[in-house]
Amino acid sequence: MVDEEIADLAQALLALDEQRAVAVARALIDGGADPQAVLQRGLADTMLEVGRRWNAGELFLPEVVAAAEIFRLCNEIVEPALIAAGGRTLGHRVVMATVKGDLHDLGKNMVGAMMKTAGFEVHDLGKDVPAERIVEAVRELEPSIVGLSSLLTTTVPEQRAVLAALEEAGLRRSVKVMVGGAPVTEEWARQIGADGFAPNAPEAVRAALALVGDERLAGA
Amino acid sequence: MGAERAPRPLRGRLRIEPLAEGDLDRIHEASLRVLESAGLRISSRRILDALAESGAQVEAESQRVRFPRRMVEEAIARAPSRYALAARDPTWDVPIGAGEGYLSLDGCAAEIADLESGARRPPTTADLVAATRLADAVEEVAILWPCVAVTDVPPWAQAVRQTQVQLANSTKHLQAMSTFTARDARAVIEMARVVAGGSRPLRDRPIVSSFQCSISPLVYEGDAMEAALEFALAGVPCGFVAMALATATAPTTLAGHLVTVNAELLGGVAVLETLVPGAPTFIGPYQAFMDLGTGGIDLAWGPEEVLFKLAAAQLARRYALPMNILAFATGSKTQDWQAGAQHAISLMGVAAACEADLISATGTLYGSRVFALENVLLDAELFDLVRRLLDGWGTGEDDLALEVIEAVGPGGHFLGQAHTRTHMRELWMPRFFDRRPWEEWETAGRPGPRDAARDRVREILAEHEPDPLPEDAERELARIVESHEGETKGAAHGG
């Protein structure tokens, strides 16, 4: 019965049926289903399937973004139960932010959506995020990866400031830092000592998988 | 797989007309005047006699025929504006005069650029088989031409052998445009009757058509005109195409060029419609310019080419004569910037000339002298792009997207909207334009669209099996070829 409902949730997410997905997730949690199973088999595995379909050219980015949004809504329902039950984590954790002074978050959101299709647990700090808040999040959440985005040439230097702040807080060694955004180049990433760079969302996922040593990369 | 494929013609309007009504009148009047004063030379006694009987002024010795104005005007009026070029598989029937433009292969290239090496070499029957199967698979190509001159058979056997190969390897309409003699025409008609199921079925649904070329200025070979007559009498559509070279075989000015070309084409139509009234025909006012340095064909087509075809299309519309228009011509030796630019500009000219029925001709490089299989796919991509462009756009309630714009509001985005997902697949998608990020392209070894096209050609040739002819039809075609070759060989050796 619960298995059927979890399959139903997966199907609704795959069909990008937001209302149904949210309703089924709510019914599952209210009915006392194991939140870990709901998260893993209902949502996270389905996001992997979304990623596979994107990779095969069957889905486009707007569909991945829609799936990620439904995932977020469902996760809001599942998470409290999960924390109460003491369970957690999907896979590697990623903290993402558009750096201070920059209000452009569309690219970062796309990367976040694609990251979810690869099984990453994504924590999005939003846009115009000061370095201190990013440092704080790294200390608190202990992510494997921090992703920094800027669209403006004027805010790109802020990526270097975040790296410096992590260094100062003694956290630089504990986390891999990826940078991206329209004006960001591989050369810039090297210059400021970032660990990874990607020119677009799908490449960001590949780079992230490589950074955490995920074997799925071989097939990517 | 066959059921999913459908023709993809150009439809819609984007009309640009460089000639005013008065300009058109002047060009028309001048063309009639040329036919009345200079006339045409046609080296066929049989045709000259028949024309003399119908009121043309014939000078037997110089093989000159001068057409009274009324004869030409009546001929234009007799030519049907609508008919169909049928196909063995009716899915691929091409309606003429329906306001749609259908793409053909190019014709008779003397060389082929090898798919593997890119080097040019003489084409063989195997190349024609491959090209025909490829064209059978590509939805944008609606009409076959014998795109390479097969050099593994003697020249006098080529036209008929090519017809055999193309009838057997595709279910699409065949324009047997390299059939230059009555004897060849009879063999082609006989083969077409076998495939169509008899004389009457071929007349009702001509799966084959043809055209003859003038020899500019103002000449038709007697053999070619007799072949045209054979086709017309069998109910097989036969058009006329002029490929005058401005400066050498036509005046240098665009207007003068158009007048001689128009006179040649109207002269062809006048002969055909006088001798076989109501015969389905079309005109193909092609344009070429001489390279002022070398005297060869100018391989850098440009603005004059586009102007010429826009004006020629206006004339064809005035006459309500179906039209064949040249879309693809490049002087480039490979699938590069020059080829892409020339093809795209020329094809946009076709789109703006509007409502040409037959659009030639895909697959060539280097002034149409070299055929390349990958060009068929690259040209088809441009054709598909222009097809989408002519489709236009809607401005209905859902198209205006007011609700979505309001829902997203200032500063949001449209990525997650159902409206986006509903409509995003309507956007045109390239198959060969490279849209990879630089890094990915670098990693892949810097491939170009040409490499992708080449891979796709290989895939299609490995996968696509055209519907074969019934075995007895194949045997019958082989018998016709054999008998034609016996006869023609005898004639070629003075028999």
PDB file of C-alpha atoms in Angstrom, chain B residues 46-226:
ATOM      1  CA  ARG B  46       9.752  17.484 -87.536  1.00  0.00           C
ATOM      2  CA  ILE B  47       9.061  20.177 -84.948  1.00  0.00           C
ATOM      3  CA  LEU B  48       9.702  23.097 -87.311  1.00  0.00           C
ATOM      4  CA  ASP B  49       7.236  21.620 -89.836  1.00  0.00           C
ATOM      5  CA  ALA B  50       4.580  21.171 -87.172  1.00  0.00           C
ATOM      6  CA  LEU B  51       5.097  24.732 -85.919  1.00  0.00           C
ATOM      7  CA  ALA B  52       4.884  26.137 -89.453  1.00  0.00           C
ATOM      8  CA  GLU B  53       1.567  24.370 -89.890  1.00  0.00           C
ATOM      9  CA  SER B  54       0.320  26.015 -86.692  1.00  0.00           C
ATOM     10  CA  GLY B  55       1.142  29.519 -87.911  1.00  0.00           C
ATOM     11  CA  ALA B  56       4.714  30.114 -86.785  1.00  0.00           C
ATOM     12  CA  GLN B  57       7.084  31.686 -89.260  1.00  0.00           C
ATOM     13  CA  VAL B  58       9.736  29.075 -90.047  1.00  0.00           C
ATOM     14  CA  GLU B  59      12.987  29.439 -91.989  1.00  0.00           C
ATOM     15  CA  ALA B  60      13.951  25.848 -92.713  1.00  0.00           C
ATOM     16  CA  GLU B  61      17.521  26.502 -93.745  1.00  0.00           C
ATOM     17  CA  SER B  62      18.592  28.398 -90.641  1.00  0.00           C
ATOM     18  CA  GLN B  63      16.235  26.293 -88.453  1.00  0.00           C
ATOM     19  CA  ARG B  64      14.747  29.540 -87.194  1.00  0.00           C
ATOM     20  CA  VAL B  65      11.245  29.823 -85.892  1.00  0.00           C
ATOM     21  CA  ARG B  66       9.588  33.150 -85.128  1.00  0.00           C
ATOM     22  CA  PHE B  67       6.485  33.141 -82.964  1.00  0.00           C
ATOM     23  CA  PRO B  68       3.565  35.497 -83.562  1.00  0.00           C
ATOM     24  CA  ARG B  69       2.641  37.196 -80.345  1.00  0.00           C
ATOM     25  CA  ARG B  70      -0.799  35.583 -80.237  1.00  0.00           C
ATOM     26  CA  MET B  71       0.688  32.094 -80.478  1.00  0.00           C
ATOM     27  CA  VAL B  72       2.787  32.661 -77.358  1.00  0.00           C
ATOM     28  CA  GLU B  73      -0.037  34.231 -75.398  1.00  0.00           C
ATOM     29  CA  GLU B  74      -2.420  31.406 -76.277  1.00  0.00           C
ATOM     30  CA  ALA B  75       0.208  28.857 -75.280  1.00  0.00           C
ATOM     31  CA  ILE B  76       0.661  30.474 -71.870  1.00  0.00           C
ATOM     32  CA  ALA B  77      -3.092  30.392 -71.359  1.00  0.00           C
ATOM     33  CA  ARG B  78      -3.269  26.694 -72.298  1.00  0.00           C
ATOM     34  CA  ALA B  79      -0.642  25.561 -69.816  1.00  0.00           C
ATOM     35  CA  PRO B  80      -2.332  24.195 -66.685  1.00  0.00           C
ATOM     36  CA  SER B  81      -1.613  26.083 -63.446  1.00  0.00           C
ATOM     37  CA  ARG B  82      -2.397  23.122 -61.233  1.00  0.00           C
ATOM     38  CA  TYR B  83      -1.505  19.466 -61.516  1.00  0.00           C
ATOM     39  CA  ALA B  84       0.310  16.863 -59.461  1.00  0.00           C
ATOM     40  CA  LEU B  85       3.707  15.289 -59.694  1.00  0.00           C
ATOM     41  CA  ALA B  86       2.733  11.906 -58.308  1.00  0.00           C
ATOM     42  CA  ALA B  87       4.890   9.474 -56.391  1.00  0.00           C
ATOM     43  CA  ARG B  88       4.929   5.662 -56.157  1.00  0.00           C
ATOM     44  CA  ASP B  89       4.018   6.218 -52.488  1.00  0.00           C
ATOM     45  CA  PRO B  90       1.158   8.793 -52.627  1.00  0.00           C
ATOM     46  CA  THR B  91       2.371  10.288 -49.325  1.00  0.00           C
ATOM     47  CA  TRP B  92       5.036  11.975 -51.400  1.00  0.00           C
ATOM     48  CA  ASP B  93       2.784  13.368 -54.156  1.00  0.00           C
ATOM     49  CA  VAL B  94       3.800  16.939 -54.991  1.00  0.00           C
ATOM     50  CA  PRO B  95       0.894  19.295 -55.739  1.00  0.00           C
ATOM     51  CA  ILE B  96       1.865  21.926 -58.311  1.00  0.00           C
ATOM     52  CA  GLY B  97       0.151  25.313 -58.134  1.00  0.00           C
ATOM     53  CA  ALA B  98      -0.942  24.823 -54.521  1.00  0.00           C
ATOM     54  CA  GLY B  99       1.195  27.634 -53.129  1.00  0.00           C
ATOM     55  CA  GLU B 100       3.759  25.210 -51.727  1.00  0.00           C
ATOM     56  CA  GLY B 101       7.446  24.804 -52.561  1.00  0.00           C
ATOM     57  CA  TYR B 102       9.057  21.366 -52.765  1.00  0.00           C
ATOM     58  CA  LEU B 103      12.760  20.649 -52.716  1.00  0.00           C
ATOM     59  CA  SER B 104      14.579  18.475 -55.248  1.00  0.00           C
ATOM     60  CA  LEU B 105      18.002  16.923 -55.410  1.00  0.00           C
ATOM     61  CA  ASP B 106      20.477  18.557 -57.766  1.00  0.00           C
ATOM     62  CA  GLY B 107      21.298  16.978 -61.100  1.00  0.00           C
ATOM     63  CA  CYS B 108      24.064  15.371 -63.154  1.00  0.00           C
ATOM     64  CA  ALA B 109      27.082  16.400 -61.087  1.00  0.00           C
ATOM     65  CA  ALA B 110      30.220  15.295 -62.882  1.00  0.00           C
ATOM     66  CA  GLU B 111      31.995  14.466 -59.636  1.00  0.00           C
ATOM     67  CA  ILE B 112      31.229  13.459 -56.070  1.00  0.00           C
ATOM     68  CA  ALA B 113      33.045  14.517 -52.901  1.00  0.00           C
ATOM     69  CA  ASP B 114      33.835  11.216 -51.223  1.00  0.00           C
ATOM     70  CA  LEU B 115      32.019  10.859 -47.903  1.00  0.00           C
ATOM     71  CA  GLU B 116      35.090   9.492 -46.159  1.00  0.00           C
ATOM     72  CA  SER B 117      37.966  11.513 -47.640  1.00  0.00           C
ATOM     73  CA  GLY B 118      36.215  14.642 -48.951  1.00  0.00           C
ATOM     74  CA  ALA B 119      38.275  14.279 -52.141  1.00  0.00           C
ATOM     75  CA  ARG B 120      36.396  14.498 -55.440  1.00  0.00           C
ATOM     76  CA  ARG B 121      36.197  11.558 -57.801  1.00  0.00           C
ATOM     77  CA  PRO B 122      34.036  10.332 -60.683  1.00  0.00           C
ATOM     78  CA  PRO B 123      30.647   9.058 -59.427  1.00  0.00           C
ATOM     79  CA  THR B 124      29.491   5.478 -59.942  1.00  0.00           C
ATOM     80  CA  THR B 125      26.151   3.710 -59.927  1.00  0.00           C
ATOM     81  CA  ALA B 126      26.743   2.852 -56.254  1.00  0.00           C
ATOM     82  CA  ASP B 127      26.931   6.589 -55.475  1.00  0.00           C
ATOM     83  CA  LEU B 128      23.601   7.189 -57.202  1.00  0.00           C
ATOM     84  CA  VAL B 129      22.042   4.323 -55.233  1.00  0.00           C
ATOM     85  CA  ALA B 130      23.338   5.832 -51.972  1.00  0.00           C
ATOM     86  CA  ALA B 131      22.201   9.356 -52.858  1.00  0.00           C
ATOM     87  CA  THR B 132      18.747   8.134 -53.905  1.00  0.00           C
ATOM     88  CA  ARG B 133      18.273   6.116 -50.721  1.00  0.00           C
ATOM     89  CA  LEU B 134      19.407   9.107 -48.676  1.00  0.00           C
ATOM     90  CA  ALA B 135      16.946  11.395 -50.482  1.00  0.00           C
ATOM     91  CA  ASP B 136      14.214   8.817 -49.968  1.00  0.00           C
ATOM     92  CA  ALA B 137      14.816   9.070 -46.215  1.00  0.00           C
ATOM     93  CA  VAL B 138      15.105  12.860 -45.910  1.00  0.00           C
ATOM     94  CA  GLU B 139      11.688  14.447 -45.451  1.00  0.00           C
ATOM     95  CA  GLU B 140      12.683  17.839 -46.827  1.00  0.00           C
ATOM     96  CA  VAL B 141      13.586  16.328 -50.205  1.00  0.00           C
ATOM     97  CA  ALA B 142      10.414  15.686 -52.196  1.00  0.00           C
ATOM     98  CA  ILE B 143      11.737  15.214 -55.720  1.00  0.00           C
ATOM     99  CA  LEU B 144      14.591  13.152 -57.092  1.00  0.00           C
ATOM    100  CA  TRP B 145      16.918  14.279 -59.808  1.00  0.00           C
ATOM    101  CA  PRO B 146      19.662  12.028 -61.151  1.00  0.00           C
ATOM    102  CA  CYS B 147      22.117  13.848 -58.924  1.00  0.00           C
ATOM    103  CA  VAL B 148      25.336  12.342 -60.246  1.00  0.00           C
ATOM    104  CA  ALA B 149      26.276  11.333 -63.769  1.00  0.00           C
ATOM    105  CA  VAL B 150      27.251   7.684 -63.294  1.00  0.00           C
ATOM    106  CA  THR B 151      30.556   7.121 -65.041  1.00  0.00           C
ATOM    107  CA  ASP B 152      30.641   3.325 -64.827  1.00  0.00           C
ATOM    108  CA  VAL B 153      28.198   3.094 -67.740  1.00  0.00           C
ATOM    109  CA  PRO B 154      28.675   4.619 -71.209  1.00  0.00           C
ATOM    110  CA  PRO B 155      27.357   8.196 -71.599  1.00  0.00           C
ATOM    111  CA  TRP B 156      24.637   7.127 -74.063  1.00  0.00           C
ATOM    112  CA  ALA B 157      23.259   4.663 -71.492  1.00  0.00           C
ATOM    113  CA  GLN B 158      23.379   6.977 -68.479  1.00  0.00           C
ATOM    114  CA  ALA B 159      19.954   8.637 -68.586  1.00  0.00           C
ATOM    115  CA  VAL B 160      18.062   5.361 -68.716  1.00  0.00           C
ATOM    116  CA  ARG B 161      20.262   3.488 -66.231  1.00  0.00           C
ATOM    117  CA  GLN B 162      19.927   6.391 -63.802  1.00  0.00           C
ATOM    118  CA  THR B 163      16.149   6.216 -64.108  1.00  0.00           C
ATOM    119  CA  GLN B 164      16.225   2.485 -63.378  1.00  0.00           C
ATOM    120  CA  VAL B 165      18.358   3.041 -60.266  1.00  0.00           C
ATOM    121  CA  GLN B 166      16.208   5.865 -58.932  1.00  0.00           C
ATOM    122  CA  LEU B 167      12.855   4.156 -59.553  1.00  0.00           C
ATOM    123  CA  ALA B 168      14.154   1.117 -57.665  1.00  0.00           C
ATOM    124  CA  ASN B 169      15.605   2.989 -54.685  1.00  0.00           C
ATOM    125  CA  SER B 170      12.920   5.489 -53.759  1.00  0.00           C
ATOM    126  CA  THR B 171       9.163   5.883 -53.730  1.00  0.00           C
ATOM    127  CA  LYS B 172       9.380   9.652 -54.389  1.00  0.00           C
ATOM    128  CA  HIS B 173       8.708  11.518 -57.641  1.00  0.00           C
ATOM    129  CA  LEU B 174      11.514  11.353 -60.188  1.00  0.00           C
ATOM    130  CA  GLN B 175      12.328  14.285 -62.426  1.00  0.00           C
ATOM    131  CA  ALA B 176      14.378  12.595 -65.145  1.00  0.00           C
ATOM    132  CA  MET B 177      16.095  15.829 -66.113  1.00  0.00           C
ATOM    133  CA  SER B 178      19.018  14.296 -67.994  1.00  0.00           C
ATOM    134  CA  THR B 179      16.860  12.672 -70.673  1.00  0.00           C
ATOM    135  CA  PHE B 180      17.872  14.564 -73.811  1.00  0.00           C
ATOM    136  CA  THR B 181      16.657  12.412 -76.734  1.00  0.00           C
ATOM    137  CA  ALA B 182      13.337  10.995 -77.867  1.00  0.00           C
ATOM    138  CA  ARG B 183      14.787   7.482 -77.702  1.00  0.00           C
ATOM    139  CA  ASP B 184      15.848   7.936 -74.084  1.00  0.00           C
ATOM    140  CA  ALA B 185      12.503   9.557 -73.315  1.00  0.00           C
ATOM    141  CA  ARG B 186      10.626   6.553 -74.719  1.00  0.00           C
ATOM    142  CA  ALA B 187      12.618   4.173 -72.518  1.00  0.00           C
ATOM    143  CA  VAL B 188      12.045   6.359 -69.441  1.00  0.00           C
ATOM    144  CA  ILE B 189       8.315   6.527 -70.192  1.00  0.00           C
ATOM    145  CA  GLU B 190       8.172   2.750 -70.681  1.00  0.00           C
ATOM    146  CA  MET B 191       9.829   2.208 -67.298  1.00  0.00           C
ATOM    147  CA  ALA B 192       7.529   4.732 -65.637  1.00  0.00           C
ATOM    148  CA  ARG B 193       4.533   2.884 -67.083  1.00  0.00           C
ATOM    149  CA  VAL B 194       5.760  -0.385 -65.583  1.00  0.00           C
ATOM    150  CA  VAL B 195       6.015   1.189 -62.137  1.00  0.00           C
ATOM    151  CA  ALA B 196       2.787   3.203 -62.450  1.00  0.00           C
ATOM    152  CA  GLY B 197       0.805   0.221 -63.789  1.00  0.00           C
ATOM    153  CA  GLY B 198       0.212   1.225 -67.420  1.00  0.00           C
ATOM    154  CA  SER B 199      -0.192   4.157 -69.813  1.00  0.00           C
ATOM    155  CA  ARG B 200      -3.409   5.488 -68.364  1.00  0.00           C
ATOM    156  CA  PRO B 201      -2.265   5.253 -64.728  1.00  0.00           C
ATOM    157  CA  LEU B 202       0.936   7.091 -65.664  1.00  0.00           C
ATOM    158  CA  ARG B 203      -1.070   9.852 -67.366  1.00  0.00           C
ATOM    159  CA  ASP B 204      -3.341  10.141 -64.326  1.00  0.00           C
ATOM    160  CA  ARG B 205      -0.535   9.950 -61.803  1.00  0.00           C
ATOM    161  CA  PRO B 206       2.755  10.846 -63.490  1.00  0.00           C
ATOM    162  CA  ILE B 207       5.412   9.438 -61.166  1.00  0.00           C
ATOM    163  CA  VAL B 208       8.035  10.799 -63.519  1.00  0.00           C
ATOM    164  CA  SER B 209       8.498  14.238 -65.071  1.00  0.00           C
ATOM    165  CA  SER B 210      11.263  15.933 -66.989  1.00  0.00           C
ATOM    166  CA  PHE B 211      12.564  19.209 -68.278  1.00  0.00           C
ATOM    167  CA  GLN B 212      14.690  20.365 -71.173  1.00  0.00           C
ATOM    168  CA  CYS B 213      17.286  23.130 -71.131  1.00  0.00           C
ATOM    169  CA  SER B 214      17.640  25.867 -73.688  1.00  0.00           C
ATOM    170  CA  ILE B 215      21.077  26.532 -75.071  1.00  0.00           C
ATOM    171  CA  SER B 216      21.388  30.224 -74.470  1.00  0.00           C
ATOM    172  CA  PRO B 217      20.931  32.396 -76.285  1.00  0.00           C
ATOM    173  CA  LEU B 218      17.713  31.304 -77.972  1.00  0.00           C
ATOM    174  CA  VAL B 219      18.485  27.741 -79.086  1.00  0.00           C
ATOM    175  CA  TYR B 220      16.895  24.361 -78.364  1.00  0.00           C
ATOM    176  CA  GLU B 221      18.491  21.137 -79.511  1.00  0.00           C
ATOM    177  CA  GLY B 222      16.120  19.269 -81.835  1.00  0.00           C
ATOM    178  CA  ASP B 223      16.667  16.063 -79.839  1.00  0.00           C
ATOM    179  CA  ALA B 224      15.772  17.790 -76.577  1.00  0.00           C
ATOM    180  CA  MET B 225      12.594  19.299 -78.011  1.00  0.00           C
ATOM    181  CA  GLU B 226      11.590  15.936 -79.484  1.00  0.00           C
TER     182      GLU B 226
END
